[in-house]
Amino acid sequence: MKAYTHLVFDIDGTLLNTEMAVLHSLQWALQQHGIVQSVEQLRFALGIPGKDALIRFQLNNPDQVLREWDAKFTEFLQEITIFEGVVPLLQALRARGIHLGVVTSKTQVELAQDFDAMGLTDYFDIIVTADDTVQHKPDAEPMLNYLKRSGAKAAETIYIGDADYDLQCALRAGCDCALAQWGRTDLPATAPTWILHQVSDVWKLPGLKSGDADR
């Protein structure tokens, strides 16, 4: 019977609710260069590396815009929250001896701005950032990087995320994937292995006991 021993999480939209901070700071950065976009028009940028998002625009100096975006992002940190139930979940999973990892499109600098600052880093054994791979989600390389570093088998590893890119990255690496639906209201185009409606549904995954969610 299948049992997951490695749970790997996305950050934005899965562990942290960073949506408005990301979009508002991007919106501001683009406006400084004469590009006016609504928040809804910029939603495509969620869950992908910042430099990949900026490729969509005709920018003469995308590196500068990325730096301005990163700098402005820090002014919106008050809009970032940890999804309710995430910290108790991580504490209980670690107590059970489950291996925890992160695969994110954030760079190390971006990771420090919110994830590290929120005190979540110590819950995870391995964190794969955009700086660790040449190819990024939805390519398989980030998950393959995690598998190599952790020594985990694909069959015992599941990636939990809220975006198509997360699901595709996992599936291309031969891993199962779970949709963190608490981070989005619609269904992605990619079919996940599992759908988790709320944080506590993680305990329904194979190999985990639902009763532990009440501890």
Short mmCIF file of C-alpha atoms in Angstrom, two decimals:
data_model
loop_
_atom_site.label_atom_id
_atom_site.label_comp_id
_atom_site.label_asym_id
_atom_site.label_seq_id
_atom_site.Cartn_x
_atom_site.Cartn_y
_atom_site.Cartn_z
CA MET A 1 0.00 0.00 0.00
CA LYS A 2 1.29 3.45 -0.92
CA ALA A 3 2.58 5.59 1.92
CA TYR A 4 4.13 9.02 1.55
CA THR A 5 7.21 9.57 3.68
CA HIS A 6 8.31 12.81 2.01
CA LEU A 7 5.92 15.75 1.84
CA VAL A 8 7.17 18.64 -0.29
CA PHE A 9 5.37 21.99 -0.25
CA ASP A 10 5.13 25.01 -2.49
CA ILE A 11 5.20 28.32 -0.58
CA ASP A 12 3.03 31.00 -2.19
CA GLY A 13 -0.63 30.00 -2.04
CA THR A 14 0.17 26.85 -0.09
CA LEU A 15 2.03 27.71 3.12
CA LEU A 16 1.87 31.49 2.85
CA ASN A 17 -0.90 33.72 1.56
CA THR A 18 1.34 36.12 -0.37
CA GLU A 19 -0.97 36.80 -3.29
CA MET A 20 -1.73 40.47 -2.71
CA ALA A 21 1.82 41.35 -1.66
CA VAL A 22 3.22 39.83 -4.84
CA LEU A 23 0.65 41.38 -7.14
CA HIS A 24 0.60 44.85 -5.61
CA SER A 25 4.39 45.14 -5.64
CA LEU A 26 4.59 43.89 -9.23
CA GLN A 27 1.86 46.29 -10.27
CA TRP A 28 3.81 49.18 -8.72
CA ALA A 29 7.12 48.16 -10.34
CA LEU A 30 5.57 47.98 -13.80
CA GLN A 31 3.87 51.33 -13.38
CA GLN A 32 7.27 52.92 -12.83
CA HIS A 33 8.09 51.89 -16.39
CA GLY A 34 4.85 52.99 -18.00
CA ILE A 35 3.04 49.64 -17.90
CA VAL A 36 -0.39 49.74 -16.28
CA GLN A 37 -1.95 46.38 -15.43
CA SER A 38 -4.80 45.38 -13.14
CA VAL A 39 -4.24 42.86 -10.36
CA GLU A 40 -6.33 40.34 -12.30
CA GLN A 41 -4.13 40.76 -15.40
CA LEU A 42 -1.04 40.01 -13.30
CA ARG A 43 -2.25 36.79 -11.70
CA PHE A 44 -0.27 34.76 -14.22
CA ALA A 45 2.86 35.81 -12.28
CA LEU A 46 1.88 33.84 -9.19
CA GLY A 47 3.97 30.72 -8.67
CA ILE A 48 6.65 31.37 -11.29
CA PRO A 49 10.08 33.04 -10.96
CA GLY A 50 9.92 36.82 -11.13
CA LYS A 51 12.27 37.02 -14.10
CA ASP A 52 10.01 34.63 -16.03
CA ALA A 53 6.98 36.79 -15.27
CA LEU A 54 8.72 39.93 -16.52
CA ILE A 55 9.56 38.28 -19.85
CA ARG A 56 5.90 38.81 -20.75
CA PHE A 57 6.52 42.56 -20.96
CA GLN A 58 8.62 44.60 -23.37
CA LEU A 59 11.13 45.88 -20.81
CA ASN A 60 14.46 47.40 -21.72
CA ASN A 61 15.86 46.65 -18.28
CA PRO A 62 14.08 43.63 -16.74
CA ASP A 63 16.83 43.08 -14.16
CA GLN A 64 16.29 46.58 -12.80
CA VAL A 65 12.53 46.08 -12.71
CA LEU A 66 13.03 42.80 -10.83
CA ARG A 67 15.17 44.57 -8.23
CA GLU A 68 12.55 47.29 -7.86
CA TRP A 69 9.81 44.66 -7.53
CA ASP A 70 11.77 42.81 -4.84
CA ALA A 71 12.45 46.02 -2.95
CA LYS A 72 8.81 47.12 -3.09
CA PHE A 73 7.64 43.66 -2.00
CA THR A 74 9.14 44.27 1.45
CA GLU A 75 6.74 47.18 1.90
CA PHE A 76 3.79 44.78 1.59
CA LEU A 77 4.96 42.19 4.12
CA GLN A 78 2.06 43.15 6.39
CA GLU A 79 -0.26 41.65 3.78
CA ILE A 80 1.37 38.20 4.11
CA THR A 81 -0.06 35.59 6.47
CA ILE A 82 0.58 31.93 7.19
CA PHE A 83 -2.49 29.93 6.25
CA GLU A 84 -4.42 28.86 9.34
CA GLY A 85 -3.46 25.38 10.51
CA VAL A 86 -0.13 25.24 8.69
CA VAL A 87 2.14 25.58 11.72
CA PRO A 88 0.38 22.90 13.82
CA LEU A 89 0.41 20.64 10.77
CA LEU A 90 4.16 21.03 10.24
CA GLN A 91 4.85 20.50 13.94
CA ALA A 92 2.80 17.29 14.01
CA LEU A 93 4.31 15.95 10.78
CA ARG A 94 7.84 16.46 12.09
CA ALA A 95 6.88 14.76 15.34
CA ARG A 96 5.72 11.78 13.27
CA GLY A 97 9.09 11.60 11.53
CA ILE A 98 7.75 12.64 8.13
CA HIS A 99 10.40 14.25 5.93
CA LEU A 100 9.42 17.78 4.95
CA GLY A 101 10.72 19.77 2.00
CA VAL A 102 10.02 22.88 -0.04
CA VAL A 103 10.25 23.44 -3.79
CA THR A 104 9.72 27.08 -4.65
CA SER A 105 10.19 29.50 -7.53
CA LYS A 106 11.54 32.04 -5.05
CA THR A 107 15.22 32.94 -5.06
CA GLN A 108 17.23 32.78 -1.83
CA VAL A 109 16.81 36.55 -1.43
CA GLU A 110 13.04 36.32 -1.89
CA LEU A 111 12.89 33.37 0.50
CA ALA A 112 14.51 35.45 3.22
CA GLN A 113 12.02 38.28 2.74
CA ASP A 114 8.96 36.36 3.84
CA PHE A 115 9.42 32.62 4.44
CA ASP A 116 12.48 32.96 6.67
CA ALA A 117 11.02 36.04 8.32
CA MET A 118 7.83 34.14 9.23
CA GLY A 119 9.87 31.50 11.07
CA LEU A 120 9.02 28.54 8.86
CA THR A 121 12.47 27.53 7.59
CA ASP A 122 13.39 25.25 10.49
CA TYR A 123 10.48 22.91 9.82
CA PHE A 124 12.04 21.74 6.56
CA ASP A 125 14.99 19.46 5.87
CA ILE A 126 15.56 20.56 2.27
CA ILE A 127 14.52 23.74 0.45
CA VAL A 128 14.94 23.96 -3.33
CA THR A 129 14.87 27.54 -4.63
CA ALA A 130 15.12 29.02 -8.12
CA ASP A 131 18.84 29.50 -7.47
CA ASP A 132 19.34 25.74 -7.21
CA THR A 133 18.20 24.77 -10.71
CA VAL A 134 18.65 25.83 -14.32
CA GLN A 135 15.10 24.96 -15.29
CA HIS A 136 12.17 25.95 -13.11
CA LYS A 137 8.59 24.82 -12.60
CA PRO A 138 6.76 23.41 -14.53
CA ASP A 139 9.95 21.56 -15.57
CA ALA A 140 10.77 18.46 -13.51
CA GLU A 141 14.23 19.71 -12.48
CA PRO A 142 13.22 21.31 -9.13
CA MET A 143 11.55 18.09 -7.91
CA LEU A 144 14.36 15.95 -9.28
CA ASN A 145 16.75 18.19 -7.34
CA TYR A 146 14.80 17.46 -4.16
CA LEU A 147 14.79 13.71 -4.83
CA LYS A 148 18.53 13.68 -5.44
CA ARG A 149 19.39 15.70 -2.34
CA SER A 150 17.00 13.84 -0.05
CA GLY A 151 17.59 10.34 -1.39
CA ALA A 152 13.83 9.89 -1.55
CA LYS A 153 12.09 7.71 -4.10
CA ALA A 154 9.54 9.36 -6.35
CA ALA A 155 6.89 6.83 -5.32
CA GLU A 156 7.10 7.90 -1.67
CA THR A 157 7.17 11.64 -2.37
CA ILE A 158 4.23 13.98 -2.93
CA TYR A 159 4.32 17.65 -3.88
CA ILE A 160 1.60 19.88 -2.43
CA GLY A 161 0.91 23.13 -4.27
CA ASP A 162 -1.81 25.42 -5.56
CA ALA A 163 -0.77 26.04 -9.17
CA ASP A 164 -0.63 24.15 -12.47
CA TYR A 165 3.14 24.62 -12.51
CA ASP A 166 3.42 22.82 -9.17
CA LEU A 167 1.37 19.86 -10.32
CA GLN A 168 3.18 19.58 -13.66
CA CYS A 169 6.59 19.76 -12.00
CA ALA A 170 5.71 16.86 -9.71
CA LEU A 171 4.15 14.67 -12.38
CA ARG A 172 7.07 15.18 -14.78
CA ALA A 173 9.43 14.03 -12.02
CA GLY A 174 7.37 10.88 -11.48
CA CYS A 175 5.88 12.07 -8.21
CA ASP A 176 2.28 12.34 -7.10
CA CYS A 177 0.83 15.78 -6.47
CA ALA A 178 -1.87 17.29 -4.30
CA LEU A 179 -3.81 20.48 -4.97
CA ALA A 180 -3.85 22.82 -1.97
CA GLN A 181 -7.29 24.16 -2.70
CA TRP A 182 -7.28 26.37 0.37
CA GLY A 183 -4.95 28.59 -1.68
CA ARG A 184 -7.24 28.95 -4.70
CA THR A 185 -10.97 28.81 -5.48
CA ASP A 186 -10.88 27.22 -8.94
CA LEU A 187 -9.52 23.97 -10.32
CA PRO A 188 -6.28 23.98 -12.34
CA ALA A 189 -6.03 22.61 -15.86
CA THR A 190 -3.72 19.84 -14.63
CA ALA A 191 -5.44 17.00 -12.77
CA PRO A 192 -3.84 16.42 -9.35
CA THR A 193 -3.45 13.02 -7.75
CA TRP A 194 -5.30 14.34 -4.71
CA ILE A 195 -7.38 17.40 -3.89
CA LEU A 196 -6.98 18.85 -0.40
CA HIS A 197 -9.80 21.23 0.43
CA GLN A 198 -8.36 22.39 3.75
CA VAL A 199 -5.02 22.17 5.52
CA SER A 200 -6.14 19.33 7.79
CA ASP A 201 -6.91 17.19 4.71
CA VAL A 202 -3.15 16.54 4.46
CA TRP A 203 -3.76 13.89 7.13
CA LYS A 204 -5.97 11.98 4.67
CA LEU A 205 -3.00 11.24 2.39
CA PRO A 206 -1.83 7.59 2.31
CA GLY A 207 0.47 6.71 5.16
CA LEU A 208 -0.81 9.43 7.48
CA LYS A 209 -3.40 8.95 10.19
CA SER A 210 -6.26 11.42 10.22
CA GLY A 211 -6.50 11.18 13.99
CA ASP A 212 -3.17 12.93 14.36
CA ALA A 213 -4.73 16.11 13.04
CA ASP A 214 -6.50 16.53 16.36
CA ARG A 215 -3.38 16.38 18.50
#
